[in-house]
């Protein structure tokens, strides 16, 4: 018998993650055994229940962590402390909302995902699958796996677990990106780009991990932190390793210069996935970054500062400037998300407890807004003619020009979207403002007032493109002629059969009375809004409420976060 | 104890010489009477279409097999070290590996049920 | 009633009003106007109540306090309270809002047409009213800032959705200018907090007054605040958004925009810049005074050259704001009191002017001066009111504006005679633009296409009437109003740490006595 | 062979892999470049593991293999899907998203 | 699931610590010439064995098919294979035009190289005195020897797949792909079946595994694993009934289609060496390696387990497996590809998995939880009994409802544009003339003329 001692496992703190991963595994079994007809209902229930369960578990752990400050689990591979819980709760909540958007079905019972993602676009097989109403329910387990990885990611205090969690969260996302029901080619392309770049960057990051290991002889953050304190002649390894590791994390958060994938992937991926990815990945990756910067590399804060500063400034500036010229809503939000990554980075630069609270809050605020915004985008559709010239709802109308006049035709939707945009822009009384304020305060407090200044200027510039959308929605007339439904790719989206009439649901009532000028309605406007089964609407409403509540009365949440915002080493 | 891998190098060297030598010998010894038809690919006398490289297609199923294989290969890779130190790892290792097996089995069941293992 | 949260009530009521407008059941929508007016009038009553509860004898101190923690984690509290200036401005604003609601009766869509746009418009006006009251009553820098920024949104929609042909451009320009200024101020706000004591009440103004800051830091923070305020109260180099916005916005919006919102800028200078950064204020005063004088002349000169009436009025405001800023940064109790009073008067005077121009434009369908002529005979009431209001803009004695402008110039003269003298030129120029405008529009031969123009109706008279009446009353009896603004002015001087300079020319206006300075 | 030799070898392999990723246009080959990078990292990890005399590096190498395998599965699935759609695995042909 | 990282993180520590002396065999006296000697010896052994194996196979199959087999060259035709080899050596070496030259030439070399390497870690016998040096009858051994064997086998597949691909021709490509699919499918089952051996032996070093079989050869207690191994080893080596990569009827010559001369010979050689390899592995892992079979081992206090004797037992066992190969080839038909894959994936792998779990549990009960053998056996018997009872209680799956014995179906012979004859179970509709006659009959009858179909159906 050798000296192997079975590690003590504190199961309790692991429950939130375990619930989600277990549900994911069960979800795979559901795919195997539950008949087609009931699969969606079962999956949806399972997914929602597990995410809610994770939230409950976090709540149950909360008071304990508040008292003790947190615990190591799995022999120090993971740590469940305040920030972990906050981030896990955020991710679970956002994933819950995303699930609703994932699940929503629109005209003809179609959700956002290809009926058979493996089928060749435009092939007979695909057509058959579509006609038979096949549905890709694998997305739910994939979502859960990704969520599980995301919940692990910010809890890691060990490079190995970090890497594994990174992959667990990334791989399902790569797949999810390629499953768009419409614009299949675009979607597949996005998936491939994301995958190749993602794999490339994780390889780079791994190399960095190897170098850090070489420097310190350990994979534990704490050990590395100790090693950085005492020079051992291998500092080259340390610096290069740290940079490469950070590169990987920067890629995940979409920071310049590792941002190139963001617009393409955000645009190509199915909109519910985009929302999920934009919100949750960022939350998780920032959590991990927080831990790396605070827990592993404080010894080289001096060297890191240069990098973080440069990246933060570049990210803010590039994200903002590039967003100015975008003509596609999803691309625009993608660039805006880059800019937001820069804002959060300013909070991380602060390197103090206030910074942690600020970053955590910002992530929550940003996430809620993002999920809501993309949920709304999923509702705005192109109007076209399907088979037999029957009017039908086509894919999402993501070109900005198609959003013109939406405020007139669908005021409630437009106002909600405006709310999200204002939150992105950081206008007071929205969640975004409080987040920005907290982050900038932390940055100034940490001596980085120049960063805050750049951030503020970038915000001002960013306001321009958010305002542009508002102008478009409210102050521009509805285009009379239907915009052609081409995707600009030369590949027509699979036409929608079935004569399901356009559904004006939640917003229909207002829409009917909101027209001030009597618009000549011989030709239907090219853009319409679908209500689906109401799941998206629910999610969006929750997001909107969160955005307002976090903006007007952020105090309880801020206090709660602040009460636990101490990173354990 | 000397490095156990050095004899392996010796073995590889000899085997490589043999492998190279055989082909080389036949190249020297064999006659060389080429003609155009002889150098064409064998296709029962038909012009080969499409070219295997670049245009060659084989059923998607093979990819599926490859992917499934990779998953199980990993499983095996993890089983070996555990099996070797079965006694030392004791109950803890046992439970872990059983959970691991279970988790790996789930996608296998999924693939089976969804027809991933059918050849038609 | 002393414990009644007057200010909070003043904030909440219009919000309820706005919500009510949006939630109005379809059947009740034709009554939109009545509902809105009702809310606006109740608000006026509330202000009266607040006045009664306010102790004029202690106008320098903040009263009607209402403090509660809001976001303790960030040091933010819900702290309301007004001194004399704040209360006067609130009163002026509330009155103006009521007037604007009344004026907007026909502004959006005809009476029998769909009233939906009007409904949204009035709801936005009420929402804006809430913000206005809040910003004048805020005693917490963060709260002030939040409202300062949040106000942009309703105004943005009021310009962008309801204005003229170029409204989108104007709205975006307005928003971006203001937002840029506001965000720069945000850095200042953050820095200020970090300089202060911090803690859950770290943003309360009284906790931030008299800080011992590093002079450089103080200058920077001051600059960030001042920039935002200068944009808001359009001062010379950063004023360009105002003419566009005023021209494109509907008259009611312009009224609120220029009459009330821009006051937030000068109000901010007065209540934030001076007490919080006395040293920096002193340091920057010369430059600001130069800018203010330039504003006075520049605004007036450009006003003379305008062809569009709305733009003209907008430029007059630039000029007037130059006076106000001049008064504030002259650092004499007289000039500061004058500026405070000027803010109120300017709201009444310019508001009335915008509304009248709006009536003209609505009748003619054009805002261009060349499209008018000889209206004196066609619409005598309108012409008469226009004349009175116009004269108030050039500060004719007997009207309230005269008092304030006089105080400013006199007060300034005591410290900076040169600036005062140059600024006086502005008064001369004002006479030119007002009278020339009147001449071109109302005198001369009646243009045939204008012959059928109708005079002001009862409602419209009720719109302008109260404003003119107020101007007259305050012009002849400025005493009570001055009682409100003078003590805070003295307080400001004290906080600034400069010696007050008594006006050396003419008479000092004895506080508490009725004005006799015609 | 000293530590440096291994490091240099790993770095060279890594550089080759990275160059492949950046220069080659065929998705599969790009992907193989990534795999090469991962394997060079494995070499590095094992080297360091021996250098430091602990096994963490080898364990991580193990996991890298697993992850690489999972990546292969996912990557092949994606690339094959695209390949079947477009009859080309060239990254250059994938340009719908170019802005 | 997240327990895993920790466990695995702990694993190598355990392995490392436990494997202080990972190998039983003692190579400490070996010097360079010993290695050279052994290596050359192994290669000579393999080449000779292959020559014999080819002859052996043809003779045995011939005997099974009631014909003599090769009997011309040398005694009993023993030199037949040598003649074949010579012929291949001097044949024209064609490199097809379309081929990817380098890979095309490299592929057979890879195949043969990899197959040659496996025997490096196979123990032929215990320590012997080799020209004064006491050394084991084994080239080398290390703690992961079996892993090395699997690695060699896996790399060997590259030879096949690259050969198929580089020929740039359809049949070789398909052959190569098939072969790959096949090898990897069966490798899994094979790998899993080995796990139980490792559990029992506690090592992956070949010498130690042989050492662990002093008491009992593992094929007895681990019979299911052994069976799985034997089946998959046939699949691994592309031998009948699993020789689909080179199925002549379907793919001409499979991946070897475009090869000739020595390049073809290398593939051929590699295949036979692989047979020897898997046989040797089976021998080592399941059949006690070089240990003498039971009655012999008892003689004279294990005399036959020392010195050069074990070499004999080892070779005998290997040839036993070789015979099994040939025997199977002579008696079983080739599988269809889908059947073949089905066996691999749906039978062997699940069975192997279940077996691993069973072995694990039983071993755990014995070693970790101190359950004594009797209790264990009784428990096992109980489990089996209960299982049986349950299996009786479960209602038998109803056979799929028999299709209604409907009459022959009618079909439209012109559906495809030109007339086709009916298949079994189909029937032609009556000719136009017959239809007219039928219609006339209907018109006369009570049911009317509009239901001719019903009438015909009835």
Short mmCIF file of C-alpha atoms in Angstrom, two decimals, chain E residues 30 75 85 115 145 183 189 210 358 370 379 449:
data_model
loop_
_atom_site.label_atom_id
_atom_site.label_comp_id
_atom_site.label_asym_id
_atom_site.label_seq_id
_atom_site.Cartn_x
_atom_site.Cartn_y
_atom_site.Cartn_z
CA UNK E 30 22.26 -6.77 -20.15
CA UNK E 75 9.40 -31.40 -47.85
CA UNK E 85 8.69 -14.24 -50.96
CA UNK E 115 4.29 -5.05 -36.32
CA UNK E 145 4.69 -2.62 -21.63
CA UNK E 183 -9.42 -1.82 -36.07
CA UNK E 189 -13.23 -4.16 -26.86
CA UNK E 210 3.33 -13.64 -16.48
CA UNK E 358 -18.11 -7.27 -12.37
CA UNK E 370 -12.34 -8.34 3.27
CA UNK E 379 -23.54 -13.84 -2.73
CA UNK E 449 -69.44 -1.00 -61.62
#
